[in-house]
Tab-separated table of C-alpha atoms and ligand atoms in Angstrom:
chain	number	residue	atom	x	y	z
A	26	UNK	CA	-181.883	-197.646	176.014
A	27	UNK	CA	-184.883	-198.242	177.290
A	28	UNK	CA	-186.371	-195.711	180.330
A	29	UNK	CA	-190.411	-196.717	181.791
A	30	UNK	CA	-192.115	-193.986	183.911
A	31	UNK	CA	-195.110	-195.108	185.805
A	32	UNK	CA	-197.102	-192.339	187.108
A	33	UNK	CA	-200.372	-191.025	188.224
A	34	UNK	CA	-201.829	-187.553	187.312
A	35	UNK	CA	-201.895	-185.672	190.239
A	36	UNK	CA	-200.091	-187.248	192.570
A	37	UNK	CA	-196.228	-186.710	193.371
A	38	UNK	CA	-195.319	-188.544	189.784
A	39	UNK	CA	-195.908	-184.668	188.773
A	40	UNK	CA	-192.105	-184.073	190.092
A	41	UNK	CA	-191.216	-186.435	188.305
A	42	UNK	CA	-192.836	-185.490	185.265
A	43	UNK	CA	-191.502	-181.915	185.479
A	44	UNK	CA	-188.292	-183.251	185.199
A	45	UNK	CA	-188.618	-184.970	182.174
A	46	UNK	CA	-190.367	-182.523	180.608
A	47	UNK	CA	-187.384	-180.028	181.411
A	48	UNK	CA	-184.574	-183.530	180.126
A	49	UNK	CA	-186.447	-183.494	177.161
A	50	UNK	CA	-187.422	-180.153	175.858
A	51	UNK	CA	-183.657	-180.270	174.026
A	52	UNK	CA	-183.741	-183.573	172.571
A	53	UNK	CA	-185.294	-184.802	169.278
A	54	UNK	CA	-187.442	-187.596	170.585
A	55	UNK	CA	-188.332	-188.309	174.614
A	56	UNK	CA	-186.344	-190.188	176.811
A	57	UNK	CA	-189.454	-191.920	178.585
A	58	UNK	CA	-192.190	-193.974	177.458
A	59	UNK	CA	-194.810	-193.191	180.045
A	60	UNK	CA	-197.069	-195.518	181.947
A	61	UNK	CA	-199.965	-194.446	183.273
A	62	UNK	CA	-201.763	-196.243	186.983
A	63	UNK	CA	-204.693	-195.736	188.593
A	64	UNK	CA	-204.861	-196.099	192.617
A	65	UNK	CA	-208.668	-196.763	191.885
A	66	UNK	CA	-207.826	-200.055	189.569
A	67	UNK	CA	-205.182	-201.390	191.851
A	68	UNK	CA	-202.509	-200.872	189.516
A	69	UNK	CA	-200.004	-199.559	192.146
A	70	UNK	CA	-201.195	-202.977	194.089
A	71	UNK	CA	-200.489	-205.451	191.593
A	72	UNK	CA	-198.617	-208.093	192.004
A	73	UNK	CA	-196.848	-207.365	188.992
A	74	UNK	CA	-195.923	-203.561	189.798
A	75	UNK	CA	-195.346	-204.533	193.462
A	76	UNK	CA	-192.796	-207.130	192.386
A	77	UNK	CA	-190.780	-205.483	189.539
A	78	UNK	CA	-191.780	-201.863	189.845
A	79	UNK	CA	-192.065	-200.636	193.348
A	80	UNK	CA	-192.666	-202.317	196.246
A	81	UNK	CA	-194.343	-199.988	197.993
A	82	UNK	CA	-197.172	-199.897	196.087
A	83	UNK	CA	-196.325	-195.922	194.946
A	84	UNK	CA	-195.338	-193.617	192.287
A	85	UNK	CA	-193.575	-192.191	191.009
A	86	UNK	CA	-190.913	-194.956	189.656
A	87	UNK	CA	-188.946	-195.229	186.893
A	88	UNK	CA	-187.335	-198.309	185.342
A	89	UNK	CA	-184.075	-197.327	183.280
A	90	UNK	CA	-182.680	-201.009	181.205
A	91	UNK	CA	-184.554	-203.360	183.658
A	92	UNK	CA	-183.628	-201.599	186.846
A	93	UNK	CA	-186.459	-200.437	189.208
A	94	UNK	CA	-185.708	-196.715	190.472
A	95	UNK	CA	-188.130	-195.349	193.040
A	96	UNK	CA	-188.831	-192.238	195.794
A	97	UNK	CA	-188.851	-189.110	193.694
A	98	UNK	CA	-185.685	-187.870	195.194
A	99	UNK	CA	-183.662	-190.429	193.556
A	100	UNK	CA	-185.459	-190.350	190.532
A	101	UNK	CA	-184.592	-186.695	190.163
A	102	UNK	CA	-181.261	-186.945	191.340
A	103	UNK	CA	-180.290	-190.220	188.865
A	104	UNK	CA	-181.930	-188.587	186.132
A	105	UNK	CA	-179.925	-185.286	186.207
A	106	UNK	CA	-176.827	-187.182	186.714
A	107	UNK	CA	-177.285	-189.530	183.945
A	108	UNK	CA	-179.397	-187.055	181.745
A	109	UNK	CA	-178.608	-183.668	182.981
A	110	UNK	CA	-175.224	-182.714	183.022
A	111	UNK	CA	-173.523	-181.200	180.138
A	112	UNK	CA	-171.491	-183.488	178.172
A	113	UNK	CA	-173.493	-186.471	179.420
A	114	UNK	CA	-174.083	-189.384	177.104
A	115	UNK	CA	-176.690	-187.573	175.254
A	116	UNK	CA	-174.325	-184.447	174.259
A	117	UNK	CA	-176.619	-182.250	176.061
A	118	UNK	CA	-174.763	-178.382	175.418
A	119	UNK	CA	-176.667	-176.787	178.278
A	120	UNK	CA	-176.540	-178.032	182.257
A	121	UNK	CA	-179.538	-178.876	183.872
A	122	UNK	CA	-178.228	-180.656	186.922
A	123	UNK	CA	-174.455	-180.043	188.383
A	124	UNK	CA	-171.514	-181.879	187.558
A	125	UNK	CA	-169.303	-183.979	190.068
A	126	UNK	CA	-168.477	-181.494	193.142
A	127	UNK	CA	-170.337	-179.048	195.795
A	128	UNK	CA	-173.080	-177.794	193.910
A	129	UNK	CA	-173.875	-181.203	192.602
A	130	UNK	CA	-174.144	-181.751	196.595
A	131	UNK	CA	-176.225	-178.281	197.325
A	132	UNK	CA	-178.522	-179.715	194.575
A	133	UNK	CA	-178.686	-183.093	196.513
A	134	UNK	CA	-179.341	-181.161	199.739
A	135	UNK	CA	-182.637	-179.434	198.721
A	136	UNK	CA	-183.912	-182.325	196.550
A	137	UNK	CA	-183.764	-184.364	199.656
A	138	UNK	CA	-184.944	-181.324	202.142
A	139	UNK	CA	-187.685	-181.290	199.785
A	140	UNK	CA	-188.986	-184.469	200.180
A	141	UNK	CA	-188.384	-185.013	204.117
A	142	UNK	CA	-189.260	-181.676	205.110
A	143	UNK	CA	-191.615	-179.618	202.685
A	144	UNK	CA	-193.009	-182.576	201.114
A	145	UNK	CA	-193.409	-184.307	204.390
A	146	UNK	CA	-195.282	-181.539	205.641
A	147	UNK	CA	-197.677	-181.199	202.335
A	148	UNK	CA	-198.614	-184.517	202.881
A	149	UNK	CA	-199.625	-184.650	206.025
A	150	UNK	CA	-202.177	-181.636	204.752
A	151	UNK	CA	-203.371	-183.335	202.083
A	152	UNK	CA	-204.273	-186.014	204.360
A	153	UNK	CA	-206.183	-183.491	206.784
A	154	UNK	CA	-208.256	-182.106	204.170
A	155	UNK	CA	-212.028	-183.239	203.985
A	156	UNK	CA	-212.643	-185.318	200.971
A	157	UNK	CA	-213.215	-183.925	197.442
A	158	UNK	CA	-211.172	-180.512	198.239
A	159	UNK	CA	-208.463	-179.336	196.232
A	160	UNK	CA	-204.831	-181.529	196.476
A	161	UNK	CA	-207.150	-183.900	199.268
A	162	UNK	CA	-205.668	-187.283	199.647
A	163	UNK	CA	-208.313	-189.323	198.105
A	164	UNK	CA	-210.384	-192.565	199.185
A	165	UNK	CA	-208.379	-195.516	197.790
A	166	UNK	CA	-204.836	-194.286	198.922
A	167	UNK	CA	-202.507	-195.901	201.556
A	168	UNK	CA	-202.427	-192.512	202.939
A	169	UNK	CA	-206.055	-191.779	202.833
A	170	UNK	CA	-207.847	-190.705	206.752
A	171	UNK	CA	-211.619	-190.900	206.750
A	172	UNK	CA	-213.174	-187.386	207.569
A	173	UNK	CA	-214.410	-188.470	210.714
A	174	UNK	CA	-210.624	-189.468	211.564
A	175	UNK	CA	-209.170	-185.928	210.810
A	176	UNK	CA	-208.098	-183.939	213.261
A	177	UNK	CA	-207.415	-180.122	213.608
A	178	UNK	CA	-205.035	-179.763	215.371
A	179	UNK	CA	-202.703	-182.482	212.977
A	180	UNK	CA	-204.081	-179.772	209.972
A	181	UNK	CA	-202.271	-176.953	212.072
A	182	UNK	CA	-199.219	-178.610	212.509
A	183	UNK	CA	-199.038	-179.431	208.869
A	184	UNK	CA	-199.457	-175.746	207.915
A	185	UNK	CA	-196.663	-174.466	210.613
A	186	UNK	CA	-194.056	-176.972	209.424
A	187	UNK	CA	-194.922	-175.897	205.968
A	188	UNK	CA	-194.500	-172.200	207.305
A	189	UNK	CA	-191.543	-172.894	208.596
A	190	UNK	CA	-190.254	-174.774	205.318
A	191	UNK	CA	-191.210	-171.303	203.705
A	192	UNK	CA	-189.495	-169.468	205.823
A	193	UNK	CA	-186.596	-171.749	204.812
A	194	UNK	CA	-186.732	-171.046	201.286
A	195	UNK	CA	-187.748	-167.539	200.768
A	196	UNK	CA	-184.248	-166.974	202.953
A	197	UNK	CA	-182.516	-168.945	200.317
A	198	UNK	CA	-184.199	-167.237	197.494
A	199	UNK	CA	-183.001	-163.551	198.981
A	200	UNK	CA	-180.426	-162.871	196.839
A	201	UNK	CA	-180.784	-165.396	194.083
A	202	UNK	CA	-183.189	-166.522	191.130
A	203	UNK	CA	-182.808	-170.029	191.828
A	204	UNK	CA	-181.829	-172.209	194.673
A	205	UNK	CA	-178.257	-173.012	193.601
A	206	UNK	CA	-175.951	-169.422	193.161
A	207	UNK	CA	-174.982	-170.703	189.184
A	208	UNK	CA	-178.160	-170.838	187.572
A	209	UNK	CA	-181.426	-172.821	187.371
A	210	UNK	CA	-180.936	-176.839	188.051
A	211	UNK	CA	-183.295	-179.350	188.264
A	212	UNK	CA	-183.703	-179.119	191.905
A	213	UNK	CA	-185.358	-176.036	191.143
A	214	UNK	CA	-187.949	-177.846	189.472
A	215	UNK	CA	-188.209	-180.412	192.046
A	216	UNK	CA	-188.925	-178.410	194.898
A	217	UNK	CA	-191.287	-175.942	192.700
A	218	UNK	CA	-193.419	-178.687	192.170
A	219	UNK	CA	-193.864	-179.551	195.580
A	220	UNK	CA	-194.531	-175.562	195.868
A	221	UNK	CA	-197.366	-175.797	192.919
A	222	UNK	CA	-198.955	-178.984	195.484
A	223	UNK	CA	-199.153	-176.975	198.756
A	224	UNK	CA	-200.888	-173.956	196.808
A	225	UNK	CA	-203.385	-176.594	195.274
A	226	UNK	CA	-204.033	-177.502	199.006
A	227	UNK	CA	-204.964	-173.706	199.679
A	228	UNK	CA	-201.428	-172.133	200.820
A	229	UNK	CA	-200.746	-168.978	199.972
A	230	UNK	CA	-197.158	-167.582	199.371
A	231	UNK	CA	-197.845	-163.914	199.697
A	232	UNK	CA	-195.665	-163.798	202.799
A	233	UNK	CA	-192.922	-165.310	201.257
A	234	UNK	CA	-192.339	-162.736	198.201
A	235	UNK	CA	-189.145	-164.465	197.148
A	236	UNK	CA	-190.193	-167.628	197.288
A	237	UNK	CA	-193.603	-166.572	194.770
A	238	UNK	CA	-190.983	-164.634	192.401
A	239	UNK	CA	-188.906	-167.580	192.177
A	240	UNK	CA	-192.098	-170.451	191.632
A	241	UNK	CA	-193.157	-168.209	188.727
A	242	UNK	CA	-189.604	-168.014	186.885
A	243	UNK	CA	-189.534	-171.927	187.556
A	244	UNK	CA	-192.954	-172.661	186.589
A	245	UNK	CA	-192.788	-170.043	183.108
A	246	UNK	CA	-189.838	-172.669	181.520
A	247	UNK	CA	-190.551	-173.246	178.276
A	248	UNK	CA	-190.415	-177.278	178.907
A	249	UNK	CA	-193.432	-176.412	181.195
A	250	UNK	CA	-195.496	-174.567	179.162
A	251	UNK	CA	-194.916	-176.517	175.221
A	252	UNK	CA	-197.594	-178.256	173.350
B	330	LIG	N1	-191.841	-190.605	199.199
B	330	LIG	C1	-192.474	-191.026	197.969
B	330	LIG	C2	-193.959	-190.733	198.090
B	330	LIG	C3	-194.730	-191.276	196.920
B	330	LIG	C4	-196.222	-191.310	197.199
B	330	LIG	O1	-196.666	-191.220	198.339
B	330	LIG	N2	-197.003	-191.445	196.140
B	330	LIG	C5	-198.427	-191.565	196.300
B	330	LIG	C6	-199.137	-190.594	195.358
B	330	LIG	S1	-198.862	-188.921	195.826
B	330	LIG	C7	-198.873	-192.949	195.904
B	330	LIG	O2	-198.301	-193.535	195.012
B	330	LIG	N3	-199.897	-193.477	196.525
B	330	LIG	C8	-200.427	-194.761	196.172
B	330	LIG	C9	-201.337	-195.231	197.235
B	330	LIG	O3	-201.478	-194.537	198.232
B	330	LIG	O4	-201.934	-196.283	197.081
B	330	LIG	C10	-191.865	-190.261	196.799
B	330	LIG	O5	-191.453	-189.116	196.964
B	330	LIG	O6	-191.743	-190.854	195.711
């Protein structure tokens, strides 16, 4: 078996990365090599990676036996079905992603709510922010805006739809530790690190108690926090 993840630090490869860590914290030996890229060396632009990676010129992407996986989403999602559930190929005893059947579909849901919606939102922040602050989209990106480009009132919208996201979650989070009623799941992880970004880029979740409560439980996992 061979599984390649190409990443950047920093960037949304961190979801990615998360994930792994919490695959692997069970198993003897990791399941990824990984492959580190720089924006700043044109790695995500070349030729190579563009042709047999990802053609969009991003990360994060993974490439499981010679097939090319990208968007985080999927990534997430293909790696807890093929890695994740209890009983999979690699005998795992304890579920970290849903078998066949609703919850494997509530998992889908806010994997892919994460990325369109809070993710969507985060992004469009990051890309408001002057240069050099905290989470800012830097020079060198396809997503990069040059400071004299920025404009407030695209920086408010970003931080209402990210409200609003908020809002979205902390109702989920009301009466439960983690986003899907049986236990923790790797789309807990997935959204929380798109949580850990928009508190880089200066959001606070005060006003969402549940929400906070739940980003620590998520982000004090052992696979987060091991040598
Ligand atoms: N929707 C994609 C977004 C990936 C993305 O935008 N990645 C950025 C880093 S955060 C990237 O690779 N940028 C390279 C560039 O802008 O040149 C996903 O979720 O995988």
């Amino acid at each position: 078996m061979s599984l390649l993840f190409y990443y950047i630090p920093h960037s949304t490869s961190n979801v990615t990365s998360a994930v792994l860590d919490e695959l692997e914290y069970s198993l003897p030996c990791p399941l990824a090599k990984r492959i580190e890229l720089s924006i700043q060396a044109g790695d995500t632009k070349a030729p190579h990676y563009l042709s047999t990676v990802n053609p969009n010129g991003r990360v994060p992407a993974i490439v499981h036996d010679g097939v090319s996986i990208w968007e985080s989403a999927a990534i997430t999602m293909y790696l807890g079905e093929t890695f994740g559930v209890a009983g999979s190929s690699n005998y795992r005893m304890q579920s970290l992603y849903p078998a066949l059947g609703p919850k494997r579909g509530e998992a889908m849901k806010w994997i892919v709510w994460g990325n369109t919606t809070l993710a969507d939102a985060a992004s469009r922040l990051g890309a408001t922010l002057p240069v050099g602050s905290p989470g800012a989209v830097e020079e060198g990106s396809q997503d990069f805006i040059p400071d004299n480009n920025k404009r407030n009132s695209d920086e408010a919208e970003a931080k209402k739809d990210i409200a609003k996201s908020l809002d979205i979650l902390n109702g989920a989070l009301h009466d439960n530790d983690f986003l899907i009623g049986q236990g923790y799941c790797l789309a807990d992880t997935h959204l929380w690190s798109f949580v850990s970004y928009i508190r880089i880029l200066g959001v606070d979740l005060n006003a969402h108690a549940n929400v906070k409560a739940w980003a620590a439980r998520v982000g004090d996992r052992p696979a987060l926090n091991h040598e």
